JSON list of C-alpha atoms in Angstrom, two decimals:
[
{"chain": "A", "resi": 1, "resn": "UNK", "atom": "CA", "xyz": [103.92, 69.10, 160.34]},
{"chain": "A", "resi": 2, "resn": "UNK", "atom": "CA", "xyz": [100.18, 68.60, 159.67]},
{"chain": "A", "resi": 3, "resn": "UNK", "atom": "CA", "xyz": [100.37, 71.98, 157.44]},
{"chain": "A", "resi": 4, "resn": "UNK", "atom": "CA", "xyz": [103.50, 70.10, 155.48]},
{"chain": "A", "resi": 5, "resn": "UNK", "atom": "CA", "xyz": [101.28, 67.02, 155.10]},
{"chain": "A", "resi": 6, "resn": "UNK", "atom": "CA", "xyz": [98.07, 69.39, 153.97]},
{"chain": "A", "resi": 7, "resn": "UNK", "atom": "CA", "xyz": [100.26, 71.36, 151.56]},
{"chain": "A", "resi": 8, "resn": "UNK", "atom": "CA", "xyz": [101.96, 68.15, 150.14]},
{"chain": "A", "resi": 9, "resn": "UNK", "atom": "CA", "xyz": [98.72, 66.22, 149.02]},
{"chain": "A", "resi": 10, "resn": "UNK", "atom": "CA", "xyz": [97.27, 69.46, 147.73]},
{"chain": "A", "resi": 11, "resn": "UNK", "atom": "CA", "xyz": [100.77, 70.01, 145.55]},
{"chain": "A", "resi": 12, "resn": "UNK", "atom": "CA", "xyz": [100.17, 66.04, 144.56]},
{"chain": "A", "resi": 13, "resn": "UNK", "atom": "CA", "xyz": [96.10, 66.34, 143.99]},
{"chain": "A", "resi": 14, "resn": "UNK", "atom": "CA", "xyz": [96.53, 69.11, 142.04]},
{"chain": "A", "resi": 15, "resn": "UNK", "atom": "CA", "xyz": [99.37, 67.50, 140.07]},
{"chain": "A", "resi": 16, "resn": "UNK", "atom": "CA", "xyz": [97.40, 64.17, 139.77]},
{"chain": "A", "resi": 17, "resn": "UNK", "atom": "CA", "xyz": [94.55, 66.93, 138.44]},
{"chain": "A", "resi": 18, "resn": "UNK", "atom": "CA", "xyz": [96.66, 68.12, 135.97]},
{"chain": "A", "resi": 19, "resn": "UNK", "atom": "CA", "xyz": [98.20, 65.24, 134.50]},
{"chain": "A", "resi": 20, "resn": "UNK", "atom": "CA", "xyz": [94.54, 63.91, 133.96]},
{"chain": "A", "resi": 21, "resn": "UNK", "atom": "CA", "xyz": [93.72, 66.62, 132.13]},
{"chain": "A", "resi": 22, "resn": "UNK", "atom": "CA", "xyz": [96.38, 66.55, 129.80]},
{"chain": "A", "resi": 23, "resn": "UNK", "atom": "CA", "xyz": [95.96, 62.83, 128.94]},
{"chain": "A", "resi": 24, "resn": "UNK", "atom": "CA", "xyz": [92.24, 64.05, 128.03]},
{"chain": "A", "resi": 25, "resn": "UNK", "atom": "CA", "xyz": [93.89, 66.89, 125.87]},
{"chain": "A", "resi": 26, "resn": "UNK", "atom": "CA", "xyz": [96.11, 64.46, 124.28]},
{"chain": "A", "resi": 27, "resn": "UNK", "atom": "CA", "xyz": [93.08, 62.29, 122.84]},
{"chain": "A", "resi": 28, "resn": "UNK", "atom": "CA", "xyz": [91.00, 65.52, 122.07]},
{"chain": "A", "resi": 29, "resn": "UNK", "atom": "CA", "xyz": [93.44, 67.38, 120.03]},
{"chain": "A", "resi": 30, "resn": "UNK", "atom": "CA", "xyz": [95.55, 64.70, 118.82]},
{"chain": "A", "resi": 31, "resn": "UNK", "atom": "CA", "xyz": [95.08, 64.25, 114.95]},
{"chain": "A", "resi": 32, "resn": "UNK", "atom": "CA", "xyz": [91.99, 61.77, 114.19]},
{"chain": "A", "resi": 33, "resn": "UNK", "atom": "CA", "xyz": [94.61, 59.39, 112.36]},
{"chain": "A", "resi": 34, "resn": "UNK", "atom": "CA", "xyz": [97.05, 59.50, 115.23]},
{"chain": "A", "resi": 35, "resn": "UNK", "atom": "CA", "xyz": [96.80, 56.26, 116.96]},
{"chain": "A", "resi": 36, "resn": "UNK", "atom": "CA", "xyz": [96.94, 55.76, 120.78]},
{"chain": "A", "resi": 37, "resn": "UNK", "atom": "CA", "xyz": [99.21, 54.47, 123.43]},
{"chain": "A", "resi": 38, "resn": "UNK", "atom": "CA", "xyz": [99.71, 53.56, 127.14]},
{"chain": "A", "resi": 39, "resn": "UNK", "atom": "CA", "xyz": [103.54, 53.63, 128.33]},
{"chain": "A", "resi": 40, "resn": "UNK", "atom": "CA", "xyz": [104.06, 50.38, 129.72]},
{"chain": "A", "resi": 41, "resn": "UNK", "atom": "CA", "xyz": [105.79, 51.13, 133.09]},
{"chain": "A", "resi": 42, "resn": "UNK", "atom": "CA", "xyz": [108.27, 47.87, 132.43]},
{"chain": "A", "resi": 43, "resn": "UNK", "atom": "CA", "xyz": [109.76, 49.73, 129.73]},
{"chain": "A", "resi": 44, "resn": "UNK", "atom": "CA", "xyz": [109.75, 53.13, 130.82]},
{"chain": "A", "resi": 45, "resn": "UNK", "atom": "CA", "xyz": [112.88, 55.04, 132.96]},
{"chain": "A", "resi": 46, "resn": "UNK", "atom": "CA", "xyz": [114.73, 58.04, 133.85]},
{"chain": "A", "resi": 47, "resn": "UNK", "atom": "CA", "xyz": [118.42, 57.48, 134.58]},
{"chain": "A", "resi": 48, "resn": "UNK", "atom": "CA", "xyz": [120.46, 60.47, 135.29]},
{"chain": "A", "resi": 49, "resn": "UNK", "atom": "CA", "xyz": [124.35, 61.01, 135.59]},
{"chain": "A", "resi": 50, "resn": "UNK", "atom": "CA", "xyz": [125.99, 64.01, 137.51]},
{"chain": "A", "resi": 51, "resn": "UNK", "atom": "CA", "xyz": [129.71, 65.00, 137.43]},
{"chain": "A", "resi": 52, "resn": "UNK", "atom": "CA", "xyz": [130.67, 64.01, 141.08]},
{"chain": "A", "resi": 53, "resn": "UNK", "atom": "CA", "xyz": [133.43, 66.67, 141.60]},
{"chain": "A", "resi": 54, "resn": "UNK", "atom": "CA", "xyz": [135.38, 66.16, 138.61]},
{"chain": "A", "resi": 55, "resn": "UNK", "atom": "CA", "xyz": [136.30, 62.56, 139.32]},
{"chain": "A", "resi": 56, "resn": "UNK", "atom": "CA", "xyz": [133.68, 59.67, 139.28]},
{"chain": "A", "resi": 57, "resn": "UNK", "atom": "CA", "xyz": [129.67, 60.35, 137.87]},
{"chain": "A", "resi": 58, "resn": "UNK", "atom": "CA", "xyz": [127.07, 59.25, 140.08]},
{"chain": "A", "resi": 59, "resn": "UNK", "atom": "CA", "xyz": [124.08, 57.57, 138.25]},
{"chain": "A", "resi": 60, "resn": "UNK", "atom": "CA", "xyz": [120.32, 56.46, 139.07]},
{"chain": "A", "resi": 61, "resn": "UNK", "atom": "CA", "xyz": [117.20, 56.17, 137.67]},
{"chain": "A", "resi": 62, "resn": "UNK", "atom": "CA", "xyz": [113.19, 56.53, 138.39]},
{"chain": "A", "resi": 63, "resn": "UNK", "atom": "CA", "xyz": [110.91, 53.60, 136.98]},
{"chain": "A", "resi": 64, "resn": "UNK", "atom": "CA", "xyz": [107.79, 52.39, 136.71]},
{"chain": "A", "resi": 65, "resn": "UNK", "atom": "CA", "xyz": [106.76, 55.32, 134.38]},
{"chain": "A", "resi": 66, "resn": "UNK", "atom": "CA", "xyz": [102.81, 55.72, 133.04]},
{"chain": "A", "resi": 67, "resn": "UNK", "atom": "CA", "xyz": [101.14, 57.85, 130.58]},
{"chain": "A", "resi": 68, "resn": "UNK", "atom": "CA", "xyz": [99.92, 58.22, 127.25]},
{"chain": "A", "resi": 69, "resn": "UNK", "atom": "CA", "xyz": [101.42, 58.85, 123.96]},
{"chain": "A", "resi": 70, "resn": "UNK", "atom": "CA", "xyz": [99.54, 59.61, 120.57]},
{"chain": "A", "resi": 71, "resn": "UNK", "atom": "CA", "xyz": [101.76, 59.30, 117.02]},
{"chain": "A", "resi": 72, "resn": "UNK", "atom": "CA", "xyz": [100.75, 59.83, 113.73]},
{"chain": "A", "resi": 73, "resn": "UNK", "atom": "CA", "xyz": [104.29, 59.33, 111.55]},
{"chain": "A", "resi": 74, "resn": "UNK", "atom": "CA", "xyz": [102.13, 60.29, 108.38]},
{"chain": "A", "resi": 75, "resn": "UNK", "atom": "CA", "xyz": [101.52, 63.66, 109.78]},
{"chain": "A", "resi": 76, "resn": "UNK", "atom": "CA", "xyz": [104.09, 64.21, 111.63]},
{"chain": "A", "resi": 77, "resn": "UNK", "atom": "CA", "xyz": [102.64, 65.06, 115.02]},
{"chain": "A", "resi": 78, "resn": "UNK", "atom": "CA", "xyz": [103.10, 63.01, 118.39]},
{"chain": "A", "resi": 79, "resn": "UNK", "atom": "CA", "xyz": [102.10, 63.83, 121.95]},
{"chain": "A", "resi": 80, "resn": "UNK", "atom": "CA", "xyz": [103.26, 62.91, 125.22]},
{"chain": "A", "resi": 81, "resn": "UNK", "atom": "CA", "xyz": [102.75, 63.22, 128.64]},
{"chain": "A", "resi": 82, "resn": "UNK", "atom": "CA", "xyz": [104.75, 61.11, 131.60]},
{"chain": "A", "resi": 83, "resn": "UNK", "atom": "CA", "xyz": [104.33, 60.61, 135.20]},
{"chain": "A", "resi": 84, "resn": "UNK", "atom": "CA", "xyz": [107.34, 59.89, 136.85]},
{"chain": "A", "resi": 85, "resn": "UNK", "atom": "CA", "xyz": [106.81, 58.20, 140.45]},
{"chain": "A", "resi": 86, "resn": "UNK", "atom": "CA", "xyz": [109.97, 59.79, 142.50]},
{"chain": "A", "resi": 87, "resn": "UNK", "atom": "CA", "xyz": [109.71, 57.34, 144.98]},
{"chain": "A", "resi": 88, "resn": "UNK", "atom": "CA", "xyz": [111.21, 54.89, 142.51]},
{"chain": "A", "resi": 89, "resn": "UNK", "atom": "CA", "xyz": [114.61, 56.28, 142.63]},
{"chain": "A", "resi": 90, "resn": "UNK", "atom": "CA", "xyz": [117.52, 54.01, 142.81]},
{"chain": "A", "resi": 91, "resn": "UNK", "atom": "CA", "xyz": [121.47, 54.48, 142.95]},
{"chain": "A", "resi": 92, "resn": "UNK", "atom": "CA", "xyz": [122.36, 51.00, 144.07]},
{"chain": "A", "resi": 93, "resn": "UNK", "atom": "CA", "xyz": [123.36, 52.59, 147.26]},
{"chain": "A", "resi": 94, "resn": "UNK", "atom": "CA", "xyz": [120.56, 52.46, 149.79]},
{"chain": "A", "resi": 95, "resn": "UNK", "atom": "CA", "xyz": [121.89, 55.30, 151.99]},
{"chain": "A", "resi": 96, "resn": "UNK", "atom": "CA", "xyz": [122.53, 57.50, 149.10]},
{"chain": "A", "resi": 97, "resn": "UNK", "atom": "CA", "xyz": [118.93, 56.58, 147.77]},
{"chain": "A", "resi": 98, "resn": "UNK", "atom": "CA", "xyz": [117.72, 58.01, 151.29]},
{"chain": "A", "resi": 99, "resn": "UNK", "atom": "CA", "xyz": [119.51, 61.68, 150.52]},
{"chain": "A", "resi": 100, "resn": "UNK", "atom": "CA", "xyz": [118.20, 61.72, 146.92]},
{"chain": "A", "resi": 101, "resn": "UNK", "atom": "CA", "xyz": [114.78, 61.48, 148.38]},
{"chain": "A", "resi": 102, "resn": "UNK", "atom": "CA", "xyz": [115.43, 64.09, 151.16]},
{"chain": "A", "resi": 103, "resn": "UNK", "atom": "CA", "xyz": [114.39, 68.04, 150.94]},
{"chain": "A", "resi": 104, "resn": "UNK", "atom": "CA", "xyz": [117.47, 69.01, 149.86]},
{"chain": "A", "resi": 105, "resn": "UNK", "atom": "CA", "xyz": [117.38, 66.84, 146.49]},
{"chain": "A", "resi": 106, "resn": "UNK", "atom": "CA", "xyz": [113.97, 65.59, 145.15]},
{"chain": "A", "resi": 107, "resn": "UNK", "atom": "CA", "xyz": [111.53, 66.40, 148.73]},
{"chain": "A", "resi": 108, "resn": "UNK", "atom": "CA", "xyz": [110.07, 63.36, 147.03]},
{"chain": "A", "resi": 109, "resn": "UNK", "atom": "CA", "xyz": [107.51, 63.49, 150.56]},
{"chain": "A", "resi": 110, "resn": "UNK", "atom": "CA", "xyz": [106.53, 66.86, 149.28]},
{"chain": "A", "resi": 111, "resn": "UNK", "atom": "CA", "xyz": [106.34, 66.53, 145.53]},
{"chain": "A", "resi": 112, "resn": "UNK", "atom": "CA", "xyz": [105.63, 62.69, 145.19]},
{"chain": "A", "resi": 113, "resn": "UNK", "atom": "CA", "xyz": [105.94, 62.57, 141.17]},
{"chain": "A", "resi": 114, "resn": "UNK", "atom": "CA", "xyz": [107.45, 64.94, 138.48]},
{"chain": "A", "resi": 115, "resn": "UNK", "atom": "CA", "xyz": [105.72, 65.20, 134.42]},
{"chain": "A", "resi": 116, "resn": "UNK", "atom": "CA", "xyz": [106.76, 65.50, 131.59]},
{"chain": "A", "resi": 117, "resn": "UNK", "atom": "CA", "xyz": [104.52, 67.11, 128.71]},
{"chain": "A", "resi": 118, "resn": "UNK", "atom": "CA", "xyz": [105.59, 67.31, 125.33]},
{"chain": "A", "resi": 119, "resn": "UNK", "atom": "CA", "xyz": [104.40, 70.60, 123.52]},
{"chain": "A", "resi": 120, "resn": "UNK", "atom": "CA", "xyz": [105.95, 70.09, 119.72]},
{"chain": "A", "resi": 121, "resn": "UNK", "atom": "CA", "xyz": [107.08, 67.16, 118.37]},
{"chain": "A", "resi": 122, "resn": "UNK", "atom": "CA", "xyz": [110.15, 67.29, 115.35]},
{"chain": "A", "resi": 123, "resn": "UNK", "atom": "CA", "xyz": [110.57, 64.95, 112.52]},
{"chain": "A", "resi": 124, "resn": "UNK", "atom": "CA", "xyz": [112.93, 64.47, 109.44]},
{"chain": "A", "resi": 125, "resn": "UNK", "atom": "CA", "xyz": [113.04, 62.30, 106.45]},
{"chain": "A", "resi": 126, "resn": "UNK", "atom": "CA", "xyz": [115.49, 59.46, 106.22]},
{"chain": "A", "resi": 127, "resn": "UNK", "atom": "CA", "xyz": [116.24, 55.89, 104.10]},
{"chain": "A", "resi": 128, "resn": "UNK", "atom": "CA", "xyz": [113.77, 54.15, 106.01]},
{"chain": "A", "resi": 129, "resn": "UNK", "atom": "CA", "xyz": [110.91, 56.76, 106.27]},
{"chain": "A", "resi": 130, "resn": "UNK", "atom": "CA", "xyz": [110.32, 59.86, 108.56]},
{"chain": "A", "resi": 131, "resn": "UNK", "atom": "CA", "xyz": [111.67, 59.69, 112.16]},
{"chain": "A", "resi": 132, "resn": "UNK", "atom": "CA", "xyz": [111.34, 62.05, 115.35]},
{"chain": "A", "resi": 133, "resn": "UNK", "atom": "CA", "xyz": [114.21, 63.95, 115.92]},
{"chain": "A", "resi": 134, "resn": "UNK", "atom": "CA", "xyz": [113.23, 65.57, 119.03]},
{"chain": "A", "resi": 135, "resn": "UNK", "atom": "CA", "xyz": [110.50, 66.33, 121.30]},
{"chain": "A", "resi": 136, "resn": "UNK", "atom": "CA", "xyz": [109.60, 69.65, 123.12]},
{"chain": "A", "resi": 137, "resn": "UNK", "atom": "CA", "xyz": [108.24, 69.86, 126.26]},
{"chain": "A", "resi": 138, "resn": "UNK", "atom": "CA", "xyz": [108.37, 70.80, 129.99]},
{"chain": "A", "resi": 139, "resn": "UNK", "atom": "CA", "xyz": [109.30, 69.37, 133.03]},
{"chain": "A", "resi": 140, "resn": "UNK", "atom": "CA", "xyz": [107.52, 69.51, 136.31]},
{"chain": "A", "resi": 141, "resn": "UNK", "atom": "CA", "xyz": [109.54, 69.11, 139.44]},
{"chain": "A", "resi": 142, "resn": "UNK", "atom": "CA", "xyz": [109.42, 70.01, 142.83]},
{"chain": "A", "resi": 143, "resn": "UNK", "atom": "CA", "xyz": [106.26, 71.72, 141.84]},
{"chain": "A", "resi": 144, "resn": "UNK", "atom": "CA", "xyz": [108.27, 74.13, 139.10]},
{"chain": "A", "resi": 145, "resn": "UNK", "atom": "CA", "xyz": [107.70, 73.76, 135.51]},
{"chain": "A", "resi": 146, "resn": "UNK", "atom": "CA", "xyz": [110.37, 74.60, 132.72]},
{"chain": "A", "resi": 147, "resn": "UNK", "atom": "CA", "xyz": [111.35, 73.63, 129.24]},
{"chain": "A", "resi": 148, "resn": "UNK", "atom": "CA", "xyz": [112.98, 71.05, 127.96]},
{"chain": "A", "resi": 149, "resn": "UNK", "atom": "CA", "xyz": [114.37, 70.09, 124.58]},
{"chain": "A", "resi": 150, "resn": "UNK", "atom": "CA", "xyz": [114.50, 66.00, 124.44]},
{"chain": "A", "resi": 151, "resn": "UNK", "atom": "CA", "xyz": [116.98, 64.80, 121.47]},
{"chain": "A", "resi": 152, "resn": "UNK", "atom": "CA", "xyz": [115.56, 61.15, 119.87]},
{"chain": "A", "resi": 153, "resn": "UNK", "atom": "CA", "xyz": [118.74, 58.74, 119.71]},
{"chain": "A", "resi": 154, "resn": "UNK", "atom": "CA", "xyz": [116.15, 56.19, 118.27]},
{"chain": "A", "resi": 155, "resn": "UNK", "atom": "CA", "xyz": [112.46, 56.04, 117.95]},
{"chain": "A", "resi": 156, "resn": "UNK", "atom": "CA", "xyz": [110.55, 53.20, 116.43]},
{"chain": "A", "resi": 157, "resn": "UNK", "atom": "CA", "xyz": [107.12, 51.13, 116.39]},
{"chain": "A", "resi": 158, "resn": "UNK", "atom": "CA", "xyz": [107.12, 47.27, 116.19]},
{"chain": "A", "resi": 159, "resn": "UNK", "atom": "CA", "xyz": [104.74, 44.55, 116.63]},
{"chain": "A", "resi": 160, "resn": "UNK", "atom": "CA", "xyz": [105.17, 42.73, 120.22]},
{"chain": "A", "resi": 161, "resn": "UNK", "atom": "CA", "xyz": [105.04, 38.75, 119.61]},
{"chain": "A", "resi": 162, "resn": "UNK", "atom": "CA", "xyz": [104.57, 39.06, 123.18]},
{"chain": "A", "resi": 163, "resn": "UNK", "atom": "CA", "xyz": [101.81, 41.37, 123.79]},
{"chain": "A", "resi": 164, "resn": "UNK", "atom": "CA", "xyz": [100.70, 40.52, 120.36]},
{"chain": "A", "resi": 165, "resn": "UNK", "atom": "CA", "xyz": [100.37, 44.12, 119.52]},
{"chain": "A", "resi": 166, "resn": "UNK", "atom": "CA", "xyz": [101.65, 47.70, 118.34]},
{"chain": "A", "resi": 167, "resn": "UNK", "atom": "CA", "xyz": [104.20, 49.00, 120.33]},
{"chain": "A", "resi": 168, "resn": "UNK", "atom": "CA", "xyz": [105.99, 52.63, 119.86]},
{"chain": "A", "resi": 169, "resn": "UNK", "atom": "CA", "xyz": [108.65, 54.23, 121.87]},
{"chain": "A", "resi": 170, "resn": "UNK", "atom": "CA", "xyz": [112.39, 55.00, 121.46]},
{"chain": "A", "resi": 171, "resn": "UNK", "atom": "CA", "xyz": [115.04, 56.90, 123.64]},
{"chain": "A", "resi": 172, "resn": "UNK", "atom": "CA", "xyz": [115.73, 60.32, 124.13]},
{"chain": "A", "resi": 173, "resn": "UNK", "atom": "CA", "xyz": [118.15, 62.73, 125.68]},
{"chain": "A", "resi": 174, "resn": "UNK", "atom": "CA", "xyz": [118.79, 65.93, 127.45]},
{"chain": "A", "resi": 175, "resn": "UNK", "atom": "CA", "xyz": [121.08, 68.07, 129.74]},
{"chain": "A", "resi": 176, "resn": "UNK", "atom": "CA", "xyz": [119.55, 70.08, 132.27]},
{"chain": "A", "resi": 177, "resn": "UNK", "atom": "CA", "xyz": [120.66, 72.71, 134.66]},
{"chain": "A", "resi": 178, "resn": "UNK", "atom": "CA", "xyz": [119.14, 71.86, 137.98]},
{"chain": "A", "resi": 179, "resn": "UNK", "atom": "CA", "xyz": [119.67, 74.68, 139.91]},
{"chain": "A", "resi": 180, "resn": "UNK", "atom": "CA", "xyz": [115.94, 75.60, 137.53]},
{"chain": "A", "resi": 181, "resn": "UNK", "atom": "CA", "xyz": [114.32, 72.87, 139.81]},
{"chain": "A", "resi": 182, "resn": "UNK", "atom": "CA", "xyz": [115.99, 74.35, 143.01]},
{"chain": "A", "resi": 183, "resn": "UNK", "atom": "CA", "xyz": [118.65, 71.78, 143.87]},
{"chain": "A", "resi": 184, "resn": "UNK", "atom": "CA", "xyz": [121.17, 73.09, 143.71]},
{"chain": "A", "resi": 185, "resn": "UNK", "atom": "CA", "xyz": [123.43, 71.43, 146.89]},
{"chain": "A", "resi": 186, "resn": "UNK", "atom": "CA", "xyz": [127.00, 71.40, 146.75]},
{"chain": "A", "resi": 187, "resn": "UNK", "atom": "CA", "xyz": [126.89, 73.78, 143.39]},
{"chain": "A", "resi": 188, "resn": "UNK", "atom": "CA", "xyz": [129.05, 76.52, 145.49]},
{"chain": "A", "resi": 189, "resn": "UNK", "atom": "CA", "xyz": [131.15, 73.71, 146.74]},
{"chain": "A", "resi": 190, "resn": "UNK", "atom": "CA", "xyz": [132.29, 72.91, 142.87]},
{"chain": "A", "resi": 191, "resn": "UNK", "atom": "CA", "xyz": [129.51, 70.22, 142.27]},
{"chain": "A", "resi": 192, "resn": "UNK", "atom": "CA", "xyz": [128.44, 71.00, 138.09]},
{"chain": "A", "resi": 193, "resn": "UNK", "atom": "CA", "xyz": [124.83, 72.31, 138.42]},
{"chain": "A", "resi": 194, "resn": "UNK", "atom": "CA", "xyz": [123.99, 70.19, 134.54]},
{"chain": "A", "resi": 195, "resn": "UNK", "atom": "CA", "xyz": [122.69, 66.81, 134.83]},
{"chain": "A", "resi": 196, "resn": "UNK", "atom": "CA", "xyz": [122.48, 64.45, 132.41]},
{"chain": "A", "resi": 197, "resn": "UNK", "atom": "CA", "xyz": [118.96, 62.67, 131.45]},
{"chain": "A", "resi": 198, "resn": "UNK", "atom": "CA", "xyz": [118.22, 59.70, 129.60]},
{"chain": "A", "resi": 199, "resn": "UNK", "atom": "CA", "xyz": [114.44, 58.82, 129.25]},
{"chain": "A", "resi": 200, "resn": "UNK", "atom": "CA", "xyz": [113.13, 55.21, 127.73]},
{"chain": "A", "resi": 201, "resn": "UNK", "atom": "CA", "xyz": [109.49, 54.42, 127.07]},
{"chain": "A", "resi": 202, "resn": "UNK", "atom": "CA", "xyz": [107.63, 51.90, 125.25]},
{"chain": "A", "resi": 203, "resn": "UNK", "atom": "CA", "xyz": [104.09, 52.56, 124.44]},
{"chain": "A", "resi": 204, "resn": "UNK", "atom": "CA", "xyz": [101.27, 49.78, 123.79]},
{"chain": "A", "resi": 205, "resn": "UNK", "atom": "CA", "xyz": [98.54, 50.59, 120.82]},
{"chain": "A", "resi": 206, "resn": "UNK", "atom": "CA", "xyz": [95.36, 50.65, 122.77]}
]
């Protein structure tokens, strides 16, 4: 057990590490018009939706998301990187919350948060101006890294009467098979191995 516990907050120092590093990156190489952002964690989510044997689709969510975003519409680049807390995971079903959270599922004891890190950002012209299209990226979890192609339902920047500032952010899609992430329980029993993601952020002008 203490070699679980040592190996666990090495996996989440060195993830931590990481992260930091790539919010550095994100100012450093980020054009020098692109303005920057902090995801505020109120407005921030993961919900997912799984195929529950053909009948019903079980649903939840992780919350309280941070990070950093850096946009420059003009130019057409954007950054992003995400820390998603997978301690925050909720069903509405406290029991079920418990086996989501297990080693089987998330091992959220071993691998306390998951990233995401865009790598290319896509845009397209439209009536009201250019808008993202999609993101590129990859997604850590359970300490394995892959790509991911996020699809923008809606993307826009406003000013907050309520934080009396700039605020970006949109939502964005993706199916993912996640048998990549190694859980893959009850995928020989008929269970569908593709999961559905939704991901919501707002981001405040800093």
């Amino acid at each position: 057990m203490a070699h679980l516990y040592t190996t666990s907050s090495q996996h989440s120092r060195q993830y931590r590490k990481a992260f930091a590093v790539s919010l550095l990156m994100l100012v450093g190489i980020g054009s020098s018009d692109a303005e920057t952002y902090l995801i505020d964690p109120t407005h921030a989510n993961v919900r997912f939706a799984i195929d529950h044997f053909g009948t019903s689709t079980n649903t939840g969510g992780f919350y309280n998301l941070t990070g950093q975003l850096q946009y420059d519409p003009e130019a057409r680049t954007g950054s992003v990187s995400i820390l998603i807390p997978t301690n925050t995971l909720m069903t509405g079903d406290e029991g079920f919350d418990i086996t989501l959270k297990g080693d089987e599922f998330f091992d959220v004891a071993q691998y306390p948060n998951a990233y995401f890190e865009s790598s290319k950002w896509h845009f397209a012209d439209s009536s009201d101006g250019v808008k993202v299209t999609r993101v590129d990226g990859n997604l850590t979890l359970r300490g394995r890294t892959h790509p991911v192609t996020l699809t923008a339902t809606k993307f826009n920047c406003y000013l907050s009467p309520i934080l009396k500032g700039r605020v970006c952010g949109g939502d964005f899609t993706t199916t993912i098979d996640r048998r990549k992430w190694d859980i893959s329980k009850y995928t020989l029993l008929g269970m569908t191995e593709k999961v559905d993601l939704n991901i919501q952020i707002e981001a405040v002008k800093q």
